[in-house]
Each structure stands twice: as C-alpha cells, then as structure tokens.
Coordinates of C-alpha atoms in Angstrom, one line a residue:
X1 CA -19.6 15.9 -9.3
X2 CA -21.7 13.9 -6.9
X3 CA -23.1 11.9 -9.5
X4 CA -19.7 11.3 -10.5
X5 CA -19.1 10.3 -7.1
X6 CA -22.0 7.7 -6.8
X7 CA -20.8 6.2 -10.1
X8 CA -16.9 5.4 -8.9
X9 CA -18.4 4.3 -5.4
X10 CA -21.5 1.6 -6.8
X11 CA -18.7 0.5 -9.5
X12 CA -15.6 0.1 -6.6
X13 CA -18.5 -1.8 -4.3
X14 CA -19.2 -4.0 -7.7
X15 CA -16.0 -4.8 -8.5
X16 CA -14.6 -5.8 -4.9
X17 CA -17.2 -8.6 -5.1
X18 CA -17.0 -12.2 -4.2
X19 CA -15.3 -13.3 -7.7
X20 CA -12.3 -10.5 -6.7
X21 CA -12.1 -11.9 -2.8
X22 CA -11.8 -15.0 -4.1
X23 CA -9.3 -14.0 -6.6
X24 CA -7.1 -12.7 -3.9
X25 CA -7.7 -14.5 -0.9
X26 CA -8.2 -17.7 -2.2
X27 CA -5.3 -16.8 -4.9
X28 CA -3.1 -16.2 -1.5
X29 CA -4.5 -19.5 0.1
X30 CA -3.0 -21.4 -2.7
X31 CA 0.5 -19.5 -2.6
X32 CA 0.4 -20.6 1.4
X33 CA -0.1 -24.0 0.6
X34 CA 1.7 -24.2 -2.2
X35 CA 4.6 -23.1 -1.0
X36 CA 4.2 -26.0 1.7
X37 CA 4.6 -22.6 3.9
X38 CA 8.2 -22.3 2.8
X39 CA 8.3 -18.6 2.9
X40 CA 7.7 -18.4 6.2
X41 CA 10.0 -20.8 7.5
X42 CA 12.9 -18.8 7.0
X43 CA 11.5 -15.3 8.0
X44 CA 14.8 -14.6 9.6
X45 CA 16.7 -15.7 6.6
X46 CA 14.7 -12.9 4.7
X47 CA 15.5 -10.4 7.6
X48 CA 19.2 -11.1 7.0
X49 CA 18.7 -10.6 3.4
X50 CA 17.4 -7.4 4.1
X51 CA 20.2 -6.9 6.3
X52 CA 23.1 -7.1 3.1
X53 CA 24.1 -10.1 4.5
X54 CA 24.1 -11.6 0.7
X55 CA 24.2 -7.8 -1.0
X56 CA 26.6 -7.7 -4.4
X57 CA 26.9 -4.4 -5.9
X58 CA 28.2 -6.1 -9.3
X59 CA 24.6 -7.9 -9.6
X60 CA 21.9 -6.2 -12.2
X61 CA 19.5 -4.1 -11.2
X62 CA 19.3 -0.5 -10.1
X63 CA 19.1 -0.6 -5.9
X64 CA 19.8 -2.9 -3.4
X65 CA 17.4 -5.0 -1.5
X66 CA 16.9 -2.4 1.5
X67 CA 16.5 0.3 -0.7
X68 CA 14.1 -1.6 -2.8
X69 CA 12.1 -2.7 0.5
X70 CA 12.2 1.0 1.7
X71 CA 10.2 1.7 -1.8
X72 CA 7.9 0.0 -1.7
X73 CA 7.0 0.4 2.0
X74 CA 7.3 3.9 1.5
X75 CA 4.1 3.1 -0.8
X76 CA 2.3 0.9 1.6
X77 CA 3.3 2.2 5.0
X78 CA 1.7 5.2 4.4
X79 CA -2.0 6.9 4.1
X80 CA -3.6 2.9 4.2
X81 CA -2.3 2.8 7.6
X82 CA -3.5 6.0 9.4
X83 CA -6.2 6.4 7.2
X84 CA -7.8 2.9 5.4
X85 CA -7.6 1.3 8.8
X86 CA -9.7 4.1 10.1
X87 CA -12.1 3.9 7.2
X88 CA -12.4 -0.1 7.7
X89 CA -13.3 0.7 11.9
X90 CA -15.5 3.3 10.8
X91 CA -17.5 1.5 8.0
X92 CA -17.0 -2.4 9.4
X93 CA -16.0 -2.3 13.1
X94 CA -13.5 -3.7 15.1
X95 CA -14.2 -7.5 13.3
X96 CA -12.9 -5.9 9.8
X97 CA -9.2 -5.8 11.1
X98 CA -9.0 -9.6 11.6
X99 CA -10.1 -9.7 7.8
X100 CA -7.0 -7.4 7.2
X101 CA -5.2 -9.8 8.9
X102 CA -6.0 -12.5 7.2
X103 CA -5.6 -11.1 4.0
X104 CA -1.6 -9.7 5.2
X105 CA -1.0 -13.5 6.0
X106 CA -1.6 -14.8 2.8
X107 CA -1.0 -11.6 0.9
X108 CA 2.8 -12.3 2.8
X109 CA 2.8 -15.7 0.5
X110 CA 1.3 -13.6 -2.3
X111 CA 4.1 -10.8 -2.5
X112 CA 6.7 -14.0 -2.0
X113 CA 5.5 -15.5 -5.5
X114 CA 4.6 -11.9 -7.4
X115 CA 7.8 -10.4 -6.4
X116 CA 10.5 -13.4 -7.2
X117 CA 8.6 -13.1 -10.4
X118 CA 9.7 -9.8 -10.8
X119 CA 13.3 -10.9 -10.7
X120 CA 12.8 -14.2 -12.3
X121 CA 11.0 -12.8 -15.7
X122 CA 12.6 -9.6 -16.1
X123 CA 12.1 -7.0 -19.2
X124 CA 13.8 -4.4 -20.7
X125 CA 12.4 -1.7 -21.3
X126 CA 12.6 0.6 -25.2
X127 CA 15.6 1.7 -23.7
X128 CA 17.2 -1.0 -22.9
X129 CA 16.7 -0.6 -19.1
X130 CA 16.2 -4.0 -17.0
X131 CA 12.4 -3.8 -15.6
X132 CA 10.5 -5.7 -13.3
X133 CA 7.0 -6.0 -12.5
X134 CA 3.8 -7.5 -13.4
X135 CA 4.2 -6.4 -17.4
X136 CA 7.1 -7.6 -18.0
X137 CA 6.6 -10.9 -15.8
X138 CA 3.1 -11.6 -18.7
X139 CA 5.4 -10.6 -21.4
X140 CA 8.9 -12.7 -20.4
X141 CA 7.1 -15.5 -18.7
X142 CA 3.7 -16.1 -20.8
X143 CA 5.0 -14.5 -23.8
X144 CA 3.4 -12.0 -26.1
X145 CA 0.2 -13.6 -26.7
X146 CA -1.0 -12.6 -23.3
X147 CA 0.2 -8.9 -24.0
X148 CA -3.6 -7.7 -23.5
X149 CA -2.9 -8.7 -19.9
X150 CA -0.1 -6.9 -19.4
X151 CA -1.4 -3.8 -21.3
X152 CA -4.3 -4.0 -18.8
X153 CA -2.1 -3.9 -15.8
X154 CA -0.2 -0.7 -16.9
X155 CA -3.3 1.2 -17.9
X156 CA -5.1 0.8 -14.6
X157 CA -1.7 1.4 -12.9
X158 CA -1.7 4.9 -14.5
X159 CA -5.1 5.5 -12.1
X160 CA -4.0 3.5 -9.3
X161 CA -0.8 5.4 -9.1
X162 CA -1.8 8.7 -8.6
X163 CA -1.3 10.7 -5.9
X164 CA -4.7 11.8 -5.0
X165 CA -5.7 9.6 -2.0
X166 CA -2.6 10.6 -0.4
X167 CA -3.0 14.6 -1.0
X168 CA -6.9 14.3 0.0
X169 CA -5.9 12.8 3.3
X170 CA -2.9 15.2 4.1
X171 CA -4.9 18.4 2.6
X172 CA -7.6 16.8 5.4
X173 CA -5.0 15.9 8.3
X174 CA -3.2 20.0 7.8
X175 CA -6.9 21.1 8.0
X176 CA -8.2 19.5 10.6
X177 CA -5.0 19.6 12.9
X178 CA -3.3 22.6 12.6
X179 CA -5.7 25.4 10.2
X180 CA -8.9 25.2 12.0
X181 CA -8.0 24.9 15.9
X182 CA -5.8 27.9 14.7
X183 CA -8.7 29.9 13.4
X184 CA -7.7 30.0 10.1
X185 CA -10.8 29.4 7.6
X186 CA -10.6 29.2 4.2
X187 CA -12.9 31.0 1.2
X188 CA -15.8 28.1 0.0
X189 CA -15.0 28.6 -3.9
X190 CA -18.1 27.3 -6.5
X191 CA -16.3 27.0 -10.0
X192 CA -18.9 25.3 -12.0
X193 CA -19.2 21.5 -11.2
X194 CA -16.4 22.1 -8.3
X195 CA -17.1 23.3 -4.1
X196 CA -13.9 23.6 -2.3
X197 CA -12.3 25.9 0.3
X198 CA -9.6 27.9 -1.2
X199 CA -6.9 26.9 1.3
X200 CA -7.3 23.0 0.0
X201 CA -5.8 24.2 -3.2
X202 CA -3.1 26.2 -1.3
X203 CA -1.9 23.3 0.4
X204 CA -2.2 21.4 -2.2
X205 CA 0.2 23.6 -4.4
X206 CA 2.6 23.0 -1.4
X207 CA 2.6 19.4 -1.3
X208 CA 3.2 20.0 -5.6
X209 CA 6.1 21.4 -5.2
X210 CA 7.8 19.9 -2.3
X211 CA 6.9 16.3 -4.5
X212 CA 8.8 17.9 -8.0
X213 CA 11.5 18.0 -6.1
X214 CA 12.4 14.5 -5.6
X215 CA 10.7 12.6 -8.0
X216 CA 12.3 14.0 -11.1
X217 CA 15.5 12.4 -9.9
X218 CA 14.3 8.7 -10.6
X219 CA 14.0 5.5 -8.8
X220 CA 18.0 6.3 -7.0
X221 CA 17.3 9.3 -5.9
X222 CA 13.6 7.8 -4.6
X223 CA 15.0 4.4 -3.1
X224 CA 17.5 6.8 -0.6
X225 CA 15.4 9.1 0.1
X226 CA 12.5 6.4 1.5
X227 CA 15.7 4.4 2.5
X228 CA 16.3 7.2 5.0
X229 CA 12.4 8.2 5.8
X230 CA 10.5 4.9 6.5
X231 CA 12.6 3.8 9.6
X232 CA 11.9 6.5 10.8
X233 CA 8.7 7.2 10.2
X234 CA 8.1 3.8 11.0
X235 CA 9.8 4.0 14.4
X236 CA 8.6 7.2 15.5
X237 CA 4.7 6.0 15.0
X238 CA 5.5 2.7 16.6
X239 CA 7.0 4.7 19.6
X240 CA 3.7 7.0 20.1
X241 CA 1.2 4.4 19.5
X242 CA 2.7 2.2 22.2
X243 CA 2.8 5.1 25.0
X244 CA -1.2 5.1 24.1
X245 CA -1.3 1.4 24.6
X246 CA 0.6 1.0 27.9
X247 CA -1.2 4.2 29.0
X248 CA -4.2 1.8 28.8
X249 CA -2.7 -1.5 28.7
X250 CA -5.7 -3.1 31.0
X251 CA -8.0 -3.1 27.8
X252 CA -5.3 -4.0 25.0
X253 CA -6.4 -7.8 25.4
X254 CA -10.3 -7.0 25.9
X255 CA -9.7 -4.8 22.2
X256 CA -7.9 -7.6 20.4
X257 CA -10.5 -9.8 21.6
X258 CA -12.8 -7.8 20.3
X259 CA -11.4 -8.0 16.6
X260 CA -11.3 -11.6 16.6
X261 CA -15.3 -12.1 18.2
X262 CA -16.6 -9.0 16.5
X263 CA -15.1 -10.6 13.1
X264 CA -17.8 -13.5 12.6
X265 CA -20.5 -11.5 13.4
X266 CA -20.6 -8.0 11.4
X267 CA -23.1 -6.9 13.9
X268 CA -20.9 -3.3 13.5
X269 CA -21.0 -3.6 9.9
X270 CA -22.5 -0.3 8.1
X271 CA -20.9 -0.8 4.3
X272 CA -23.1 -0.3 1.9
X273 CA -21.5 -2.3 -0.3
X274 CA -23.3 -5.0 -2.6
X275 CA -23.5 -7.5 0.0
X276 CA -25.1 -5.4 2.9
X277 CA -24.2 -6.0 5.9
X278 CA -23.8 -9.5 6.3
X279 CA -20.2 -11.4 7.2
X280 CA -19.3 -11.3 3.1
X281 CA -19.3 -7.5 3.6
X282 CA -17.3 -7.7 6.4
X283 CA -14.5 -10.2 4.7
X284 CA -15.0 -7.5 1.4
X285 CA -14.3 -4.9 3.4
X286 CA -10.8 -5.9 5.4
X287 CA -9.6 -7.4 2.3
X288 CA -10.3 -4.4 0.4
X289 CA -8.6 -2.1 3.0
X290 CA -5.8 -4.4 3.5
X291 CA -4.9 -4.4 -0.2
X292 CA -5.3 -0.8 0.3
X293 CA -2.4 -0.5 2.9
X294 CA -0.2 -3.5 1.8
X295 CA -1.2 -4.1 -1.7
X296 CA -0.2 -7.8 -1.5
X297 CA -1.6 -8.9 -4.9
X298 CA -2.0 -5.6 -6.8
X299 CA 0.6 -5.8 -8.5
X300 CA 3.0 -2.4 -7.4
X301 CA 5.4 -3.6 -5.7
X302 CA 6.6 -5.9 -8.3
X303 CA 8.5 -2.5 -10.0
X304 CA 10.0 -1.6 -6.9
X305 CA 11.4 -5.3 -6.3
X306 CA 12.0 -6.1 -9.7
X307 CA 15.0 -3.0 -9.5
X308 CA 16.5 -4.8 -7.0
X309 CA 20.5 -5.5 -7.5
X310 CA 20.3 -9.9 -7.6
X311 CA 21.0 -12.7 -8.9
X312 CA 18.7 -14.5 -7.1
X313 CA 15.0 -14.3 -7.7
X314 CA 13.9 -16.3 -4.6
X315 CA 16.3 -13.8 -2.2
X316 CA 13.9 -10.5 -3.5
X317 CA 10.7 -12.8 -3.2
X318 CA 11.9 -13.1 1.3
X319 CA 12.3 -9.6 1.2
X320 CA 8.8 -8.7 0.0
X321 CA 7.0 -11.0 2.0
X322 CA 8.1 -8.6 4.7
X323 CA 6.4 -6.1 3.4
X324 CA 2.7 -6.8 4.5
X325 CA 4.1 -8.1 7.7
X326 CA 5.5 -4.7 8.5
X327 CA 2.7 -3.2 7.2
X328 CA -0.5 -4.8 8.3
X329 CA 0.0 -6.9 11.1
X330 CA 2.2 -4.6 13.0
X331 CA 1.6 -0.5 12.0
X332 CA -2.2 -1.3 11.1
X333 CA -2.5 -3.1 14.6
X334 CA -1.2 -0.2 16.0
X335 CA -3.7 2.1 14.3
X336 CA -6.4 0.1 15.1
X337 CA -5.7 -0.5 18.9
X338 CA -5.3 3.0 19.4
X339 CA -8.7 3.9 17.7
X340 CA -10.5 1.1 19.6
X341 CA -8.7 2.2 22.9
X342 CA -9.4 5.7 23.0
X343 CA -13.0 4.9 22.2
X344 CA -13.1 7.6 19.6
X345 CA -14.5 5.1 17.3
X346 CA -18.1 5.7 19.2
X347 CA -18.1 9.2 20.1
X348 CA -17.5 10.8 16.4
X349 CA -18.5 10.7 12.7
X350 CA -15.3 11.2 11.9
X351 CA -13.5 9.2 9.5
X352 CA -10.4 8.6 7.7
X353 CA -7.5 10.8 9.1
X354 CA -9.5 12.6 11.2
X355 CA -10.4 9.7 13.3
X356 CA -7.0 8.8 13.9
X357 CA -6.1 12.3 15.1
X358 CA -9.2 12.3 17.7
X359 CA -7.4 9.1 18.9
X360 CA -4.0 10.9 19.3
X361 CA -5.3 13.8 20.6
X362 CA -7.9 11.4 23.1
X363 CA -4.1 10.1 24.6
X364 CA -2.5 13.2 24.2
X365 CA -4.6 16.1 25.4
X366 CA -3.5 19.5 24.0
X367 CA -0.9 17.7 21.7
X368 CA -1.5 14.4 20.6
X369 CA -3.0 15.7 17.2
X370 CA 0.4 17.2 16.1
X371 CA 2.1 14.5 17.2
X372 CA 0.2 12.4 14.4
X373 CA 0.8 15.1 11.7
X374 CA 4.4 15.0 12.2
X375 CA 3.7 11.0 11.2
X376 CA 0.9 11.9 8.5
X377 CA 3.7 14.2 6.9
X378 CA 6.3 11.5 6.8
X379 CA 3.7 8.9 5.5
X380 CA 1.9 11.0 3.1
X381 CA 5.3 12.4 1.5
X382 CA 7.0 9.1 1.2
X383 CA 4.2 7.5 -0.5
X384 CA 3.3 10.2 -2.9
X385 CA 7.6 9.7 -4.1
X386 CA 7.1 5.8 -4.6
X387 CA 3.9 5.8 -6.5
X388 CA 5.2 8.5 -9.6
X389 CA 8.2 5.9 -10.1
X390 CA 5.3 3.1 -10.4
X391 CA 3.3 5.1 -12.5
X392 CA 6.4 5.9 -14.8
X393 CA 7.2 2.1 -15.2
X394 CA 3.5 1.6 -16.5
X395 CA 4.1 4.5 -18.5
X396 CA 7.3 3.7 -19.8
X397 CA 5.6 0.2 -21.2
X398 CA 3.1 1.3 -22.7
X399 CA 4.6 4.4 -24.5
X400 CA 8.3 3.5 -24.4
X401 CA 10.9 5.1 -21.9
X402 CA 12.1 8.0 -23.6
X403 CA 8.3 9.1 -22.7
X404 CA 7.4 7.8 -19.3
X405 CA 8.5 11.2 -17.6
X406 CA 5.1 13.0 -19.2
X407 CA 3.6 11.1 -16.3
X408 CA 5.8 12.7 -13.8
X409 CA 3.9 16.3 -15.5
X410 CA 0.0 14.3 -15.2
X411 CA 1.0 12.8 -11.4
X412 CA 1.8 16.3 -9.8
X413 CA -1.2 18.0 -11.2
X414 CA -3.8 15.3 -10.1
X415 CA -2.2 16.5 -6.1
X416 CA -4.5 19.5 -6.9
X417 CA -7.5 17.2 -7.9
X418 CA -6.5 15.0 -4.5
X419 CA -6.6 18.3 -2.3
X420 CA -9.7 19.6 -2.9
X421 CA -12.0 16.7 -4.2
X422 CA -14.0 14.0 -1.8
X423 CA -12.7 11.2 0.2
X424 CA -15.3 9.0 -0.8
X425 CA -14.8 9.8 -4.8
X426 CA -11.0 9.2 -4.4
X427 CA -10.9 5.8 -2.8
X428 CA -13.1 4.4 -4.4
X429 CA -11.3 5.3 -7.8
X430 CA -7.9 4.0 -6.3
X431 CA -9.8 0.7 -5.3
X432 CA -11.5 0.2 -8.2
X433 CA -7.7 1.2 -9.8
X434 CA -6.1 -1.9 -7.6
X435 CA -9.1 -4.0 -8.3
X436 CA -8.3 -4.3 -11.8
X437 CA -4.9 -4.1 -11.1
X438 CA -4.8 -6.9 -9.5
X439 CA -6.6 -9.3 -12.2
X440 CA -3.3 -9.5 -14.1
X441 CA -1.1 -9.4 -11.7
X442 CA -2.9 -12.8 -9.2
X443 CA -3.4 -14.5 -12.6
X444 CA 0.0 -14.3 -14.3
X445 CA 1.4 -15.7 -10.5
X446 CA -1.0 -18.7 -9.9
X447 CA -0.8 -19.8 -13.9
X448 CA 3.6 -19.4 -13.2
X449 CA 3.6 -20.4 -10.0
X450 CA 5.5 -24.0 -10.5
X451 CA 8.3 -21.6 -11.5
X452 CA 8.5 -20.2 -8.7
X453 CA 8.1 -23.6 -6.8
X454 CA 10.9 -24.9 -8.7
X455 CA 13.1 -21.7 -8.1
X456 CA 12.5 -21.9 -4.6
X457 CA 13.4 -25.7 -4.3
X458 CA 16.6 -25.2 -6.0
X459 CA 17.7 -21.8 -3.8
X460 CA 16.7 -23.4 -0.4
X461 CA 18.5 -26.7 -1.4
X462 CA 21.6 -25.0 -1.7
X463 CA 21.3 -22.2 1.4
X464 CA 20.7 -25.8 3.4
X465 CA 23.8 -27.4 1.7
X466 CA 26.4 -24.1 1.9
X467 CA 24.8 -23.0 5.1

C-alpha cells in the first residue's frame, strides 16, 4: 500500500506540470481575452438568470438554472473548500491562495465557454435522453473523429468521480472532532496489505447508507436536494467564519497582505512536487488546489449545466461563471483567512480537515470544532450526491444508459475505500483523475471557442436591443 501511495503521489506531481498549468491557466487567459471580458460585464445579468428572471419550464432539459447551479456547487463547495485550501496553506503557504485566485478568475471565463458548450452541443444519450457535458460537446461539436477524446474524458471521470476524497476527509473530521475528544478509540485492524482503525469502516458504512438514499433517485431528486442544502450550508459557514474575522478584524488586512507578498516568493513553499520549491511550485500548487475546489476546466460541471431547462446556451454559460466565484474567491477566502488568523497554520502538523477545525476551535474554545462539523457534514454530503450523477453520465456514454446505474453499485463501495485509506493516496488519485480530465475538456473549448464567441455576440446583441 505505501508503494502504491508513492506511485499515485510522483505520477499526480508529474502530471500537474508546467505543460498542464499552461493548459489551464493560459487556456483561461485566452477565454478572458477572448471574450473581450464579456462574461464579466454582466455579472448581474447572470445573477438575475440565476434568479428565474428568464426561467421557462417548457424549455429542454431536466432542471432549471438554480437547480443546476446548486449541483454543481454542491460538488465544488464542498471538501476543496475546508480541506484543499488547508492542504494548499499547509504544503505552499499563505502565497498559494493568490494562485487559487488567479486560477478562479480565469477559470470564471473558463466555466463561461465549457458550460455554454454544454447547452450549445448537446447529446442524447442510448436512450434518448438530452445530455450535456464535455462528451457529448467532442462528439456534437468536433464530430466523431475526435471520439478518442471524448472516450478519454469519461473514463478518467469514472476515477475522478468517486467519492473517496470526500469520505476520507469526513471519516477524518468525525474522528478527530467528535470520537477522540470523547474517548472513543477504535481497534487498529492489519488485513493483509491494509492498517486501519475499525471505527473508519463504521463510519464509513454510515456515510454508505445515508448516500444510497438519495442518489438512486437521479439528477431531480439530486438538483432539490442540493437546491435546498448549498444556501445553507453556504450561509451558515459564511456566518461563522466572519464572527472569527471581526473577532480579529485588526490583522484581516495584514493576512491578505500576506497572500499577495508571500505569493512571489515561495519562501513557505514545502511541496515536493517536480519543481521543488521554487515560484513554479507555488503557481502548481494553487492552481492545482483551486481546480480541486472549483474545477473550472475539468470538465464536471459541464453535466450538471448541460441538464439545465434553456434555450439559450450563453444564459447557462453566466450561470456557471458564478460558480468559481462563489467558490474560490469567497468560501476559500474565508477558509484561508481563518487558518491564517488563528495562527494554527504555525503551531500544528496538522493538515487537511484537521487544520481547519484547530482554526474553529482556536476562535471558538470548547465549541468551535463542532461548529465546523455541522458545516463538514453539509459539505461532505452534498458533494458525495453530485459527483455519482457525474460519474453516471460518464457511465452512461461509455456503456449506454440502460447501464450507467452499475456505477451508482461501484461509487458507494469505494466510500469504504475513502474512509479508511490515506489522505495523501486519495488526492493525489482525484488530481491526477481531473488532470486528465481536463485535457479533453480545455481542448475541445479553445479549438470551439469562435462558437461560443459568435453565440455570445448574437445573445448580448439582442438582451441590449429588447432590454
């Protein structure tokens, strides 16, 4: 097992190289400009989109634009954000959440062109289902000689999908929080190549079957369920990370000041990643985690959006550029400044969820921990729901839909794997997962991006005319 580990972790380092960084960020650069920075003049008008302001429940597609929003935030607002950002502080410093930054700002311009994409070159599936995503955007808008491309998408999306980052991190945050301080210590079980504690495995039969319950109902029964879940997990951890941050509001602008100085130097920068510590590391390593969190560019949220009830490919494209906004630049701020406030960053090992919670608990005495799980819970479970209806798209193309629920059978067992396996193993199998991921997904947008150009043109023309 821990040459097993050493093999996903040298090959996820490898393959988040430069030739990937400048797949993505320069891939996102080009969107920005482009675009001529379109997108983000009419921010609000995608707000009011999101809103129903232009809903029509006769349109195609299977939810509205809300509900497909909530899905795929319910994916990306989740783990990345209590966890990756934690991993990125941990590993890079305070300099690596610019890089996140950075990569949210043009992975907003990103998720514009990938996700009006979705809308604009839409499949059906063997059933006759309309689809969206990154598959059926190769197939429809490259046609079928690029069909290896799309093949490679849904294969990797089958790993990336899984739910084993998010039932590590949970199985770690139920541990740490609430089974420990309680004095409640679990048998260390050998079973050949595995070494876990028995109550891992028990938690992570829990977290099995509370997730069978919701996503054998489909991408509906998903889309209300995180409609409903991400407000207000959203709202909730904005609520208790701002208490920490006015409880210390004289050293909010000496932190953010850090991230921006501490970005060009990598002088905190322990990766060992290909390129060392040096800056390159340090850009690697925000982009990596912000891909992580938002996954501008990777190629999931494509499925979500590309469900979407329109007409209008552009309208969906607004909606998704919220997405890493939400995401990164405000909920992974959060994170961050917390961590960085409470100084827990220097005083402990720790890292992933654990770090987070010593920052809680740093603000909180006595109850900031559980305050977190209650957030961790809402996070974890609403991410593990969106990522089996991804993983059942990629399955669904490559098998035909009549067979895509045998994934549903392969994602709930692989929560047992997540619970009792090593952080380190699992993301760097999800990254190297997205890494690939991504390949299709950035190169099927840049080569089709005067579609989307042209699409845009047309839809802002006439929103300017009509009003």
């Amino acid at each position: 097992m821990k040459y097993l580990e050493s093999v996903l972790v040298n090959f996820a380092n490898w393959i988040w190289g430069m030739p990937l960084l400048m797949l993505l960020m320069g891939g996102g650069l080009f969107f920005v400009v482009y675009s001529r920075f379109i997108p983000f003049k009419y921010f609000f008008h995608a707000i009011d989109v999101l809103r129903g302001k232009y809903d029509d429940p006769n349109d195609p597609g299977q939810i509205n634009h809300y509900e497909a929003l909530s899905t795929a935030l319910a994916a990306t607002v989740g783990m990345g954000n209590i966890s990756g950002v934690a991993v990125a502080i941990a590993v890079g410093g305070p300099g690596a959440i610019f890089w996140m930054w950075i990569s949210a700002f043009v992975g907003m311009a990103t998720k514009f062109f990938t996700c009006t994409l979705s809308i604009l070159y839409r499949g059906k599936d063997s059933a006759g289902e309309i689809q969206g995503g990154p598959m059926y955007v190769i197939m429809e808008g490259l046609g079928k000689g690029w069909k290896p491309l799309a093949v490679m998408f849904a294969v990797f999306g089958l790993i990336g999908c899984l739910p084993i980052f998010q039932a590590n991190q949970l199985t770690q945050a139920i541990q740490d929080i609430v089974l420990i301080p309680n004095g409640i210590k679990g048998k260390t079980i050998d079973y050949g190549p595995l070494h876990f504690v028995d109550t891992d495995l028990y938690i992570g039969l829990a977290i099995l079957v509370f997730v069978c319950l919701v996503i054998f109902g489909g991408i509906k029964r998903i889309g209300k369920v995180a409609g409903k879940m991400v407000p207000v997990m959203v709202v909730f951890y904005f609520i208790s990370v701002v208490i920490i941050l006015l409880i210390n509001i004289g050293d909010v602008p000496r932190y953010l000041g850090m991230i921006i100085t501490n970005a060009f130097t990598a002088d905190n920068y322990n990766g060992d990643a290909l390129l060392g510590g040096t800056l390159g590391g340090l850009i690697v390593l925000g982009a990596r985690r912000a891909a992580f969190s938002n996954e501008a560019g990777i190629g999931t949220a494509p499925m979500a959006h590309g469900a979407a009830k329109t007409m209008e490919p552009v309208r969906e494209g607004l909606v998704a550029m919220l997405g890493p906004f939400i995401d990164t630049i405000i909920v992974c701020t959060l994170t961050a400044l917390a961590i960085l406030i409470t100084g827990v960053w220097q005083t402990t090992d720790s890292n992933g969820v654990t770090l987070t919670a010593n920052a809680f608990e740093s603000a909180f005495p006595g109850f900031g921990h559980y305050i977190l799980m209650v957030c961790i819970l809402i996070f974890s479970i609403t991410s593990l729901f969106s990522y089996s209806y991804y993983g059942t798209k990629c399955m669904s193309f490559l098998i035909g839909a009549d067979k895509s629920h045998y994934y549903n059978y392969i994602y709930v067992v692989t929560i047992l794997y997540g619970a009792i396996s090593s952080l380190a193993a699992i993301i760097s199998l999800i990254d190297s997962a997205f890494a690939l991921m991504s390949i299709p997904t950035v190169t099927s947008a840049l080569i089709l991006a005067p579609k989307v150009k042209k699409a845009a043109d047309e839809y802002f023309r006439r929103l300017n005319t009509k009003g």
